[in-house]
Amino acid sequence: MAKDMNSSYVYHYYFDHALSFAEDIPMFHAEDLPFFFQSASAMGLEFTAKEKNLIDIYSAYLANFIHYGDPNTISDEVKPKLANLNLVRWNPIDSRHLHTMVFSTTETVECKIGIRQKQCDFLDDIGYYNVPNMNRK
């Protein structure tokens, strides 16, 4: 997620939760969409209490980002409604650190540095930027 080009801030996140109603399916790309759209009921399913809490936290950050360009900015009108969520500061990426907000029901939602660093270093070491497209003929 990024702010306008005059003062570009990039906010990175890692969604670390497998859907309770799809336990036999490993986590997959875009698994956060049912949380973003709160669409379990449209599929005849129901979120658990922990998932509903995660939805509230996730939605608060996204709504703040969409409205203000900063997931940490909360209007005085909305502050009382979000007080029970214990929102922590979501730091933007900077030149020295990849700050990542980790959204999870199994651990505390928090902003971490260096998440999946070993995997990223491995990809950097093998030079994935210059890997030829094997599907080209």
Coordinates of C-alpha atoms in Angstrom, one line a residue:
M1 CA 0.0 0.0 0.0
A2 CA 1.4 3.4 -0.9
K3 CA 0.7 7.1 -0.4
D4 CA 0.8 9.7 -3.2
M5 CA 4.0 10.3 -5.1
N6 CA 4.9 13.5 -3.3
S7 CA 5.5 11.7 0.0
S8 CA 5.6 8.0 -0.9
Y9 CA 5.3 5.7 2.0
V10 CA 5.0 1.9 1.5
Y11 CA 3.4 -0.2 4.2
H12 CA 4.2 -4.0 4.0
Y13 CA 2.1 -6.7 5.5
Y14 CA 2.1 -10.4 5.9
F15 CA -1.2 -12.2 6.4
D16 CA -0.5 -15.3 8.5
H17 CA -3.8 -16.9 9.0
A18 CA -5.4 -20.0 7.4
L19 CA -9.2 -19.7 7.1
S20 CA -10.9 -21.7 9.9
F21 CA -13.5 -23.1 7.4
A22 CA -10.7 -24.2 5.0
E23 CA -8.4 -25.9 7.4
D24 CA -7.4 -28.7 5.0
I25 CA -6.2 -26.1 2.4
P26 CA -2.8 -24.5 3.0
M27 CA -2.5 -20.8 3.0
F28 CA -2.6 -19.2 -0.4
H29 CA -2.1 -15.9 -2.2
A30 CA -5.0 -13.5 -1.6
E31 CA -6.4 -15.5 1.4
D32 CA -6.9 -12.2 3.1
L33 CA -9.7 -11.3 0.7
P34 CA -12.6 -12.9 2.7
F35 CA -11.3 -10.7 5.6
F36 CA -11.1 -7.6 3.5
F37 CA -14.6 -8.1 2.1
Q38 CA -16.0 -9.8 5.2
S39 CA -17.6 -12.3 2.9
A40 CA -17.7 -15.6 4.8
S41 CA -21.5 -15.3 5.1
A42 CA -21.9 -14.9 1.4
M43 CA -20.4 -18.4 1.1
G44 CA -22.6 -19.8 3.8
L45 CA -19.7 -19.9 6.3
E46 CA -18.9 -18.1 9.5
F47 CA -15.8 -16.6 11.0
T48 CA -14.6 -17.6 14.4
A49 CA -14.5 -15.1 17.3
K50 CA -10.7 -14.8 16.8
E51 CA -11.2 -14.2 13.1
K52 CA -13.8 -11.5 13.7
N53 CA -11.3 -9.8 16.0
L54 CA -8.7 -10.0 13.3
I55 CA -11.2 -8.6 10.8
D56 CA -11.7 -5.6 13.0
I57 CA -8.0 -4.9 13.3
Y58 CA -7.3 -5.5 9.7
S59 CA -10.2 -3.4 8.6
A60 CA -9.2 -0.5 10.9
Y61 CA -5.7 -0.3 9.4
L62 CA -7.0 -0.6 5.8
A63 CA -9.7 2.0 6.3
N64 CA -7.3 4.4 7.9
F65 CA -4.9 3.9 5.0
I66 CA -7.6 4.4 2.4
H67 CA -9.0 7.5 4.1
Y68 CA -5.8 9.2 5.3
G69 CA -2.9 7.6 3.4
D70 CA -1.5 6.3 6.7
P71 CA -2.8 3.2 8.5
N72 CA -2.0 4.8 11.9
T73 CA -4.1 7.9 11.5
I74 CA -7.4 7.6 13.3
S75 CA -10.1 10.3 13.5
D76 CA -11.3 11.5 16.9
E77 CA -14.8 10.3 15.9
V78 CA -13.6 6.7 15.4
K79 CA -11.0 6.4 18.2
P80 CA -13.5 5.3 20.9
K81 CA -14.8 2.5 18.6
L82 CA -11.2 1.2 18.0
A83 CA -9.9 1.6 21.6
N84 CA -10.4 -2.1 22.5
L85 CA -8.4 -3.3 19.5
N86 CA -5.0 -2.3 20.9
L87 CA -3.7 -1.1 17.5
V88 CA 0.1 -0.9 17.4
R89 CA 2.1 1.5 15.2
W90 CA 2.5 0.2 11.6
N91 CA 5.9 1.6 10.4
P92 CA 6.4 2.2 6.7
I93 CA 9.4 0.6 4.9
D94 CA 12.5 2.7 5.1
S95 CA 15.9 2.5 3.4
R96 CA 17.3 0.3 6.2
H97 CA 14.4 -1.8 7.4
L98 CA 11.6 -3.9 5.9
H99 CA 8.9 -3.2 8.5
T100 CA 6.1 -5.8 8.2
M101 CA 2.8 -5.8 9.9
V102 CA 2.0 -9.4 10.7
F103 CA -1.8 -10.2 10.8
S104 CA -2.4 -13.4 12.7
T105 CA -4.9 -15.1 15.1
T106 CA -2.2 -17.3 16.6
E107 CA 0.1 -14.5 17.8
T108 CA -0.1 -10.8 18.5
V109 CA -0.7 -8.6 15.5
E110 CA 2.5 -6.6 15.4
C111 CA 5.0 -4.8 13.2
K112 CA 8.2 -6.8 12.8
I113 CA 11.5 -6.3 11.1
G114 CA 13.2 -8.9 8.9
I115 CA 10.3 -11.3 8.6
R116 CA 11.2 -14.2 6.3
Q117 CA 14.7 -12.8 6.0
K118 CA 16.3 -16.2 5.3
Q119 CA 13.9 -16.9 2.4
C120 CA 14.5 -13.4 1.0
D121 CA 18.2 -13.7 1.3
F122 CA 18.1 -17.1 -0.5
L123 CA 16.2 -15.6 -3.4
D124 CA 18.6 -12.7 -3.5
D125 CA 21.6 -15.1 -3.6
I126 CA 20.3 -17.1 -6.5
G127 CA 19.7 -14.0 -8.5
Y128 CA 16.0 -14.3 -9.3
Y129 CA 16.0 -10.9 -11.0
N130 CA 17.9 -12.3 -14.0
V131 CA 16.1 -15.7 -14.3
P132 CA 15.0 -16.2 -17.9
N133 CA 11.4 -16.8 -18.6
M134 CA 11.2 -20.5 -19.2
N135 CA 7.8 -20.2 -20.8
R136 CA 9.2 -18.2 -23.7
K137 CA 9.6 -20.0 -27.0

